[in-house]
mmCIF file of C-alpha atoms in Angstrom:
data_model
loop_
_atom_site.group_PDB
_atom_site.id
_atom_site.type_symbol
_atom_site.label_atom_id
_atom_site.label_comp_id
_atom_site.label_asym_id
_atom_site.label_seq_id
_atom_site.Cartn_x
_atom_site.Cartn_y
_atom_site.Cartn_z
ATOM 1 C CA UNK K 1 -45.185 25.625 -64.602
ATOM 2 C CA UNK K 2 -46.503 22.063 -63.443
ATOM 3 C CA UNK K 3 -43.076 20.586 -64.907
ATOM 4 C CA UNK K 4 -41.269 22.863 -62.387
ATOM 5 C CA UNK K 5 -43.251 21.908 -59.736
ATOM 6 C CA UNK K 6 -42.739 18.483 -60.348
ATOM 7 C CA UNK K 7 -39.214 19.027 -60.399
ATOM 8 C CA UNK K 8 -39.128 20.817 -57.202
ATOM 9 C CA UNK K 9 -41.003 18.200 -55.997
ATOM 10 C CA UNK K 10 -38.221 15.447 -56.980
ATOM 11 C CA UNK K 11 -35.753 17.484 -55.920
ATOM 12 C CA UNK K 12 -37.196 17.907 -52.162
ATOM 13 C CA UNK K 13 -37.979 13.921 -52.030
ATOM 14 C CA UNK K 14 -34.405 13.046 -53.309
ATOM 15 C CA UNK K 15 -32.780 15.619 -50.531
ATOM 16 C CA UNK K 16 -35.373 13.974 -47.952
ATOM 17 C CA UNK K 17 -33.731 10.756 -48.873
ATOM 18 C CA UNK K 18 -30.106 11.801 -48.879
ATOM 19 C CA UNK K 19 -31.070 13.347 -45.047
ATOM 20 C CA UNK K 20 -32.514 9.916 -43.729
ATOM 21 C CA UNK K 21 -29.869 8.358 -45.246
ATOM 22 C CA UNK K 22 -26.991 10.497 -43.685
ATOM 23 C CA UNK K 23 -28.679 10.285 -40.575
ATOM 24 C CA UNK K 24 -29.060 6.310 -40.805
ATOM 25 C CA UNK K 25 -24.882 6.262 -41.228
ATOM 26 C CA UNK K 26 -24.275 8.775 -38.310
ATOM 27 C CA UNK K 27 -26.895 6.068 -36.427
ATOM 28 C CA UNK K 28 -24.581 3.232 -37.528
ATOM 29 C CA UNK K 29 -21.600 4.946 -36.871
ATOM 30 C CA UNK K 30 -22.322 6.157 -33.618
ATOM 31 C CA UNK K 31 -23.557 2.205 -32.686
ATOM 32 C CA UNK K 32 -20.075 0.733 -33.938
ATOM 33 C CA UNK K 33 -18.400 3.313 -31.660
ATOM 34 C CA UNK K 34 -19.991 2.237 -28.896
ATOM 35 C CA UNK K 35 -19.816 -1.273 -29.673
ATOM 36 C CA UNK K 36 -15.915 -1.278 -30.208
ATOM 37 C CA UNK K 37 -15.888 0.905 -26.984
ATOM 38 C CA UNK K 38 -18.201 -1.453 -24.856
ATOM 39 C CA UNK K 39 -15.967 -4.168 -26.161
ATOM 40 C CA UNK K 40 -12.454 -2.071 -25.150
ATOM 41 C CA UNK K 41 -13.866 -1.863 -21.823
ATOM 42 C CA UNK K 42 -14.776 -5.788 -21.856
ATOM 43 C CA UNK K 43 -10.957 -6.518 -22.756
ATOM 44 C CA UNK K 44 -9.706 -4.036 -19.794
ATOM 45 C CA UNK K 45 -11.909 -5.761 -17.481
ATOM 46 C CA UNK K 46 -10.739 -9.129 -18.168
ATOM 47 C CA UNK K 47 -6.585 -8.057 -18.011
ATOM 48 C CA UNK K 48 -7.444 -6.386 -14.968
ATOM 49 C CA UNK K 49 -8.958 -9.680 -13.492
ATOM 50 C CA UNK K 50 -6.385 -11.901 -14.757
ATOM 51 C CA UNK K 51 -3.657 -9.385 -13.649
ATOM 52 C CA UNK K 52 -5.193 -8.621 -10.013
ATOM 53 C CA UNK K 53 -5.374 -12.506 -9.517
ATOM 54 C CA UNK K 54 -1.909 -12.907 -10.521
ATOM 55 C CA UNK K 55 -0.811 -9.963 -8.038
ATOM 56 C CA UNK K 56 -3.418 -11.989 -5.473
ATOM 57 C CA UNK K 57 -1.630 -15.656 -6.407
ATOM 58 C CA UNK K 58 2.121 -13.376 -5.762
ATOM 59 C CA UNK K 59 0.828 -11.676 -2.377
ATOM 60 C CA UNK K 60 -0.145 -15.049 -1.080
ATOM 61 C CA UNK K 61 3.501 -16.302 -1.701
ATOM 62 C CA UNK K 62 4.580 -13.627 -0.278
ATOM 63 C CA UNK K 63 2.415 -13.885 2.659
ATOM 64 C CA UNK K 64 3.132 -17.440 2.984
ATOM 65 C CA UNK K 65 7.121 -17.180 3.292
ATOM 66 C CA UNK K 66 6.495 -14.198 5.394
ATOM 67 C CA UNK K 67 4.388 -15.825 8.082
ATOM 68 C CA UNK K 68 7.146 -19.123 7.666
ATOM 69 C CA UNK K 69 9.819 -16.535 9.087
ATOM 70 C CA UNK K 70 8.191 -14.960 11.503
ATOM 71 C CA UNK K 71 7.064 -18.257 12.720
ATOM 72 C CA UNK K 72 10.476 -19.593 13.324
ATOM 73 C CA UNK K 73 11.709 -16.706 14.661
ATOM 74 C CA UNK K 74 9.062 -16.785 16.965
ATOM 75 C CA UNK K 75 9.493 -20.048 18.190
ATOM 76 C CA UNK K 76 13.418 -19.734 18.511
ATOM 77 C CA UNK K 77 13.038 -18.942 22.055
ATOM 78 C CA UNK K 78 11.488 -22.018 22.733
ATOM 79 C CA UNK K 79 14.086 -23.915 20.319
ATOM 80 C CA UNK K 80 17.012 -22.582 22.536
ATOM 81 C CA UNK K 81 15.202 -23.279 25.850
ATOM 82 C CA UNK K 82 14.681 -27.168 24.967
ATOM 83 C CA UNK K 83 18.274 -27.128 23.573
ATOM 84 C CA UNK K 84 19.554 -25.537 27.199
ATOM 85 C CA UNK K 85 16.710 -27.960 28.947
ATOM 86 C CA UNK K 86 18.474 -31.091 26.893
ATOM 87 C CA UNK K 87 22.216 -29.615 27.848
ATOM 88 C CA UNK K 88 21.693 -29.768 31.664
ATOM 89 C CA UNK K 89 20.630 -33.271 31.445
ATOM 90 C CA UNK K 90 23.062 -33.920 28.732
ATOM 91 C CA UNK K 91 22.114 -37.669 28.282
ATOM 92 C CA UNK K 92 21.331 -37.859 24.625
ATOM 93 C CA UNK K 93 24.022 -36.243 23.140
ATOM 94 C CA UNK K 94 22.988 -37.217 19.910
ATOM 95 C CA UNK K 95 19.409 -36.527 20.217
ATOM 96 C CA UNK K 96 20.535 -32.976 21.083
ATOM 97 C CA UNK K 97 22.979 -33.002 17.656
ATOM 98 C CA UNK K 98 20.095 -34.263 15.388
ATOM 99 C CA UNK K 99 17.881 -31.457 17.259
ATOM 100 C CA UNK K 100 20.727 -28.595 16.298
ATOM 101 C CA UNK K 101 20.457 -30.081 12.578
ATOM 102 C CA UNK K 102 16.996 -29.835 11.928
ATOM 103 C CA UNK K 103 16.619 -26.436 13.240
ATOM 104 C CA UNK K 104 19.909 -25.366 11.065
ATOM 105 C CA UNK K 105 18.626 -26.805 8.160
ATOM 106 C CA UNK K 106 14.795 -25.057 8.882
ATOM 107 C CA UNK K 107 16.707 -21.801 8.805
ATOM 108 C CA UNK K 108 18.821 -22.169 6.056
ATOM 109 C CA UNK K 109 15.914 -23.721 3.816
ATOM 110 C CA UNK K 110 14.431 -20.012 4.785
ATOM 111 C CA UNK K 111 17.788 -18.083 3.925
ATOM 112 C CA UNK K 112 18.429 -19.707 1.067
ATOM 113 C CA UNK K 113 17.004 -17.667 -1.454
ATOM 114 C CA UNK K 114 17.501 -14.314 0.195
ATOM 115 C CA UNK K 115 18.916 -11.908 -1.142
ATOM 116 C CA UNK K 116 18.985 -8.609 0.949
ATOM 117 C CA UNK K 117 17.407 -7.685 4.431
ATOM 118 C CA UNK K 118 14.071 -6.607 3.237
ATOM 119 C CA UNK K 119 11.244 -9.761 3.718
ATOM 120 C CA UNK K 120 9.022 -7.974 0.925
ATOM 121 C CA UNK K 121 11.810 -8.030 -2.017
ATOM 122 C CA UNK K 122 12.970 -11.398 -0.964
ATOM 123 C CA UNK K 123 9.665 -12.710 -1.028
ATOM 124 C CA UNK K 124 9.001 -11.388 -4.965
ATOM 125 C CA UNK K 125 12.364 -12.344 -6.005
ATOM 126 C CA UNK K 126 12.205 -16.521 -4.339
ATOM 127 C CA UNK K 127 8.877 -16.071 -6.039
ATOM 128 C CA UNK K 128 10.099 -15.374 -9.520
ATOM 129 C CA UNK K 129 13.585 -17.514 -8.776
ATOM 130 C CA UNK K 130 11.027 -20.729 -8.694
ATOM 131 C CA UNK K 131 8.943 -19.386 -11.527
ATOM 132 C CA UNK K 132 12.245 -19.226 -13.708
ATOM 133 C CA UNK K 133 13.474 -22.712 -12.840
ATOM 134 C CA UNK K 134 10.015 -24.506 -13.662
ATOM 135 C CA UNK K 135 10.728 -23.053 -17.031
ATOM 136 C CA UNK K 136 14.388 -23.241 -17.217
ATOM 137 C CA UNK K 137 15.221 -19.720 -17.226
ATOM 138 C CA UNK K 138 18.721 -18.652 -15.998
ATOM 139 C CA UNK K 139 17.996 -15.650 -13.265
ATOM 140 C CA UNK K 140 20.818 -13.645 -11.956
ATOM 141 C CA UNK K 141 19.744 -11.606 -8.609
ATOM 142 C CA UNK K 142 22.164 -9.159 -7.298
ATOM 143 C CA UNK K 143 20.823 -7.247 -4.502
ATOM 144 C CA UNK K 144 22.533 -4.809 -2.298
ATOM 145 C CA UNK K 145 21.264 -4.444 1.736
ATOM 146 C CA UNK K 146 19.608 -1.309 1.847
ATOM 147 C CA UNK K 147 16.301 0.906 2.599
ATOM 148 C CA UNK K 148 13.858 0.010 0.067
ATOM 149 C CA UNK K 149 11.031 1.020 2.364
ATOM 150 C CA UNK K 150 10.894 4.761 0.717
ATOM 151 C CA UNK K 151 8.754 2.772 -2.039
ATOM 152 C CA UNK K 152 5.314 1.117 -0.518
ATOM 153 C CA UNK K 153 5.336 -2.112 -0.914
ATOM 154 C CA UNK K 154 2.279 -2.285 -2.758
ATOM 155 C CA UNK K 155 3.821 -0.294 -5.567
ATOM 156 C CA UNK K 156 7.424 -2.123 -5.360
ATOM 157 C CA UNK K 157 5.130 -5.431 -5.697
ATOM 158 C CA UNK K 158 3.656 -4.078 -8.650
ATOM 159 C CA UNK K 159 7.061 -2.780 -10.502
ATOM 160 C CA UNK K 160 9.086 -5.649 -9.940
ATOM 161 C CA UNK K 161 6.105 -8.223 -10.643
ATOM 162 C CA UNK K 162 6.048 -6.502 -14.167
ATOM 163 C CA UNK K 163 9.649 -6.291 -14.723
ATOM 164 C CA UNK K 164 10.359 -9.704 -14.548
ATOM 165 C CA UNK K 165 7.021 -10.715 -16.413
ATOM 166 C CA UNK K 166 7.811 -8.908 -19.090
ATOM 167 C CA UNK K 167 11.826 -10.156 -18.856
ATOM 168 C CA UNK K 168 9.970 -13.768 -18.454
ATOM 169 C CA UNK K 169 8.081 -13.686 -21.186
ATOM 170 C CA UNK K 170 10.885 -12.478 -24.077
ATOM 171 C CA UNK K 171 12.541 -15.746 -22.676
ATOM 172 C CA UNK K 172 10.030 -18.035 -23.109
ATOM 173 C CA UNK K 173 10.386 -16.925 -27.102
ATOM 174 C CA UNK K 174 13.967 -18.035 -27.353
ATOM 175 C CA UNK K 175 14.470 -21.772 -28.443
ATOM 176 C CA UNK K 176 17.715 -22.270 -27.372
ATOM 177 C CA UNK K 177 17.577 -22.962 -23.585
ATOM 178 C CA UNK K 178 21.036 -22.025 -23.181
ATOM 179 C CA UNK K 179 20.161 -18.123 -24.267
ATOM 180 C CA UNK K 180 17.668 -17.663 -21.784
ATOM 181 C CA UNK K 181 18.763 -16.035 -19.008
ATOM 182 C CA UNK K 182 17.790 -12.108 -16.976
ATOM 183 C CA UNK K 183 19.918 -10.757 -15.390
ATOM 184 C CA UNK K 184 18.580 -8.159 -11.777
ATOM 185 C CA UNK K 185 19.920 -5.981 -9.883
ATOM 186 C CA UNK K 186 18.592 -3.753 -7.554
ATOM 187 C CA UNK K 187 20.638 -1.334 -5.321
ATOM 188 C CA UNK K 188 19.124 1.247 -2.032
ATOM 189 C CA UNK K 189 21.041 5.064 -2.869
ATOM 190 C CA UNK K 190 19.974 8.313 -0.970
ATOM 191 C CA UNK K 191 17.513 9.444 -2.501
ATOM 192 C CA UNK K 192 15.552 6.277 -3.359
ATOM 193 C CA UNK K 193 16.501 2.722 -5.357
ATOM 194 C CA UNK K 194 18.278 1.525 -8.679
ATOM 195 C CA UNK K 195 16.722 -1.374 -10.547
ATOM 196 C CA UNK K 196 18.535 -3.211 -13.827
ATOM 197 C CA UNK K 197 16.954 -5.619 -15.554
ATOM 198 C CA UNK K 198 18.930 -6.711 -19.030
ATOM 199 C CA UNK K 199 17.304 -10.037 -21.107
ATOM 200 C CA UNK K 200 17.844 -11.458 -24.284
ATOM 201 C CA UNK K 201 15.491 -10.829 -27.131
ATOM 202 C CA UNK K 202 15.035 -13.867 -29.088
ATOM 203 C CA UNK K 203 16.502 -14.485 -32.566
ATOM 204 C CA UNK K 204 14.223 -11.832 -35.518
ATOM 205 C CA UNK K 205 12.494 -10.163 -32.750
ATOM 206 C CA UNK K 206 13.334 -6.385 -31.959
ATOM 207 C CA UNK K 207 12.637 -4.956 -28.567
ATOM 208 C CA UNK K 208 8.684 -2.978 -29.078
ATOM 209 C CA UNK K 209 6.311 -2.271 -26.323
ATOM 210 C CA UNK K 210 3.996 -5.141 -26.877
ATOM 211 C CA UNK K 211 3.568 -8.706 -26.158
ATOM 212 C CA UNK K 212 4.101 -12.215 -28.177
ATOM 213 C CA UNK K 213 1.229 -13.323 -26.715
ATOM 214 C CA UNK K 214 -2.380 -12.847 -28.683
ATOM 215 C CA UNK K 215 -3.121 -10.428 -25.879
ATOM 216 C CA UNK K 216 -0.982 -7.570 -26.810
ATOM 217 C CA UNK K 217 -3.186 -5.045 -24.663
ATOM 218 C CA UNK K 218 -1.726 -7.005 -21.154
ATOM 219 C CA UNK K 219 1.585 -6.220 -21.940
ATOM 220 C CA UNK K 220 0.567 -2.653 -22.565
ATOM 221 C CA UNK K 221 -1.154 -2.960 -19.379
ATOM 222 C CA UNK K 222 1.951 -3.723 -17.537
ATOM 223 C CA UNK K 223 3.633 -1.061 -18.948
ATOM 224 C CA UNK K 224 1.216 1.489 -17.989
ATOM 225 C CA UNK K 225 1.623 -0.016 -14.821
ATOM 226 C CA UNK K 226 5.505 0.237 -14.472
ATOM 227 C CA UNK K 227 5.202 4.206 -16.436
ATOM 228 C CA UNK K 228 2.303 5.391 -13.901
ATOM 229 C CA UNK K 229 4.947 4.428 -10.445
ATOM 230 C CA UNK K 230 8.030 5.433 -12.049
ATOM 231 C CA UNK K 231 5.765 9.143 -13.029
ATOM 232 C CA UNK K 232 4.196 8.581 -9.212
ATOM 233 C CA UNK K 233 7.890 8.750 -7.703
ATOM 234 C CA UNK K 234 9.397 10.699 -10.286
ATOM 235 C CA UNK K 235 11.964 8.652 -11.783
ATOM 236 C CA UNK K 236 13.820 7.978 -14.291
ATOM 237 C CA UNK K 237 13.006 4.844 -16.711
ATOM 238 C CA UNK K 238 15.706 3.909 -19.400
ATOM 239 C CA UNK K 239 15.412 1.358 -22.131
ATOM 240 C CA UNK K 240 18.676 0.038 -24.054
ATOM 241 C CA UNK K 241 18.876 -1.908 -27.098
ATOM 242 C CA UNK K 242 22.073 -3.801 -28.025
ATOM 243 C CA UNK K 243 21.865 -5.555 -31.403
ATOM 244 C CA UNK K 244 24.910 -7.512 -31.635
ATOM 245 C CA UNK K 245 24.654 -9.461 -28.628
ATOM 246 C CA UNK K 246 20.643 -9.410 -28.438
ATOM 247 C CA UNK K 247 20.421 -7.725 -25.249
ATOM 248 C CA UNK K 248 17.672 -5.777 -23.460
ATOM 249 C CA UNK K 249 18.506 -3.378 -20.909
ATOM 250 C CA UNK K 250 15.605 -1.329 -18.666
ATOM 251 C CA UNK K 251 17.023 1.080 -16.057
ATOM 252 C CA UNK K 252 14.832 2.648 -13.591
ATOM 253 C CA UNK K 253 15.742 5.554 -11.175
ATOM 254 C CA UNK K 254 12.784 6.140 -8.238
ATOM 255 C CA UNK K 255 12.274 8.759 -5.562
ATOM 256 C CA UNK K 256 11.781 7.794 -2.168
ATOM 257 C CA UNK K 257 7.971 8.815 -1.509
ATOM 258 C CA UNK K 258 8.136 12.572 0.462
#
């Protein structure tokens, strides 16, 4: 009898243990969860930083060429007063010449990089035109003259800022400087806007929805970004893969906003 109650007694320790033990795991378990989900959070915060100061460090651009527009074409009434003032007295003919030519070449140091009527897309395109040269990147813009203004700006900012990124940074894989080149174009319709964007994928590589870079999450996060406005305006976004010549082709179709 006292052998069986020793026995029981074994028994009830050894399930006590297996218990504490179970529950010390679940503890564990639950604490690693939270870690790797404290440290998820961490990551999202910094690519959100890093990405709104990028959009900040584009806006400013934007802003800046903006502002130099309006500014001359605010001050082109006084321009064409002094050139009428210098006309009636029409003694320094070639003071009034070298006058015409710095004005001429102030606007077409403005122009030069436009590409349709609409300020906002000119502004990201010069924007991403200078970011391609710095790194020798051949960038083809073809845009027709249109309403774009059925997409809000802040959105259109947003979708074109990650198109190119993303087009930008296959490029800066490729080797051969010769190979690098994007190729845009963006077109107003009825109903809302056409964007093609076709790059070259570099040599080994396959088009996949992640980055090069060690941060594979911020590409990710720019393509949540483009998904969530094409969804928002429901559109259409199409993604083409062309393995002979090691081309890249993303269509998008948007709504204009009701």
């Amino acid at each position: 009898m006292g052998k069986e109650k020793g026995c029981l007694c074994g028994s009830d320790q050894h399930m006590g243990m297996l218990i504490v033990f179970v529950i010390v795991l679940l503890c564990i378990f639950a604490l690693m969860r939270r870690s790797i989900y404290l440290q998820e959070k961490d990551m999202e915060n910094r690519m959100l930083r890093d990405y709104m100061k990028s959009t900040q460090e584009l806006y400013e651009s934007i802003e800046e060429r903006t502002e130099a527009m309006r500014r001359y074409r605010h001050d082109l009434v006084k321009h064409i007063r002094t050139l009428e003032a210098m006309l009636e007295r029409e003694t320094d003919m070639e003071g009034i010449q070298l006058y015409v030519d710095n004005l001429k070449h102030q606007y077409e140091d403005l122009c030069s990089q436009d590409c349709c009527g609409d300020e906002v897309v000119n502004a990201i395109l010069a924007v991403k035109r200078q970011q391609c040269e710095r790194k020798r990147i051949l960038l083809e813009v073809q845009v027709e003259n249109g309403d774009y203004g059925g997409i809000r700006e802040l959105d259109l900012v947003a979708l074109l800022q990650n198109l190119l990124d993303n087009a930008v940074e296959a490029q800066e894989r490729i080797g051969e400087p010769e190979k690098k080149k994007i190729s845009f174009r963006m077109s107003a319709e009825p109903e809302g806007i056409h964007i093609f964007v076709r790059n070259q994928i570099p040599d080994g590589e396959r088009p996949e929805f992640r980055s090069g870079k060690k941060q594979r999450e911020e590409h990710g996060f720019g393509r949540r970004i483009i998904s969530s406005i094409v969804k928002k305006y429901h559109g259409e976004d199409r993604m083409l893969w062309d393995e002979e010549t090691r081309c890249y082709t993303e269509e998008l179709w948007l709504k204009n906003a009701d």
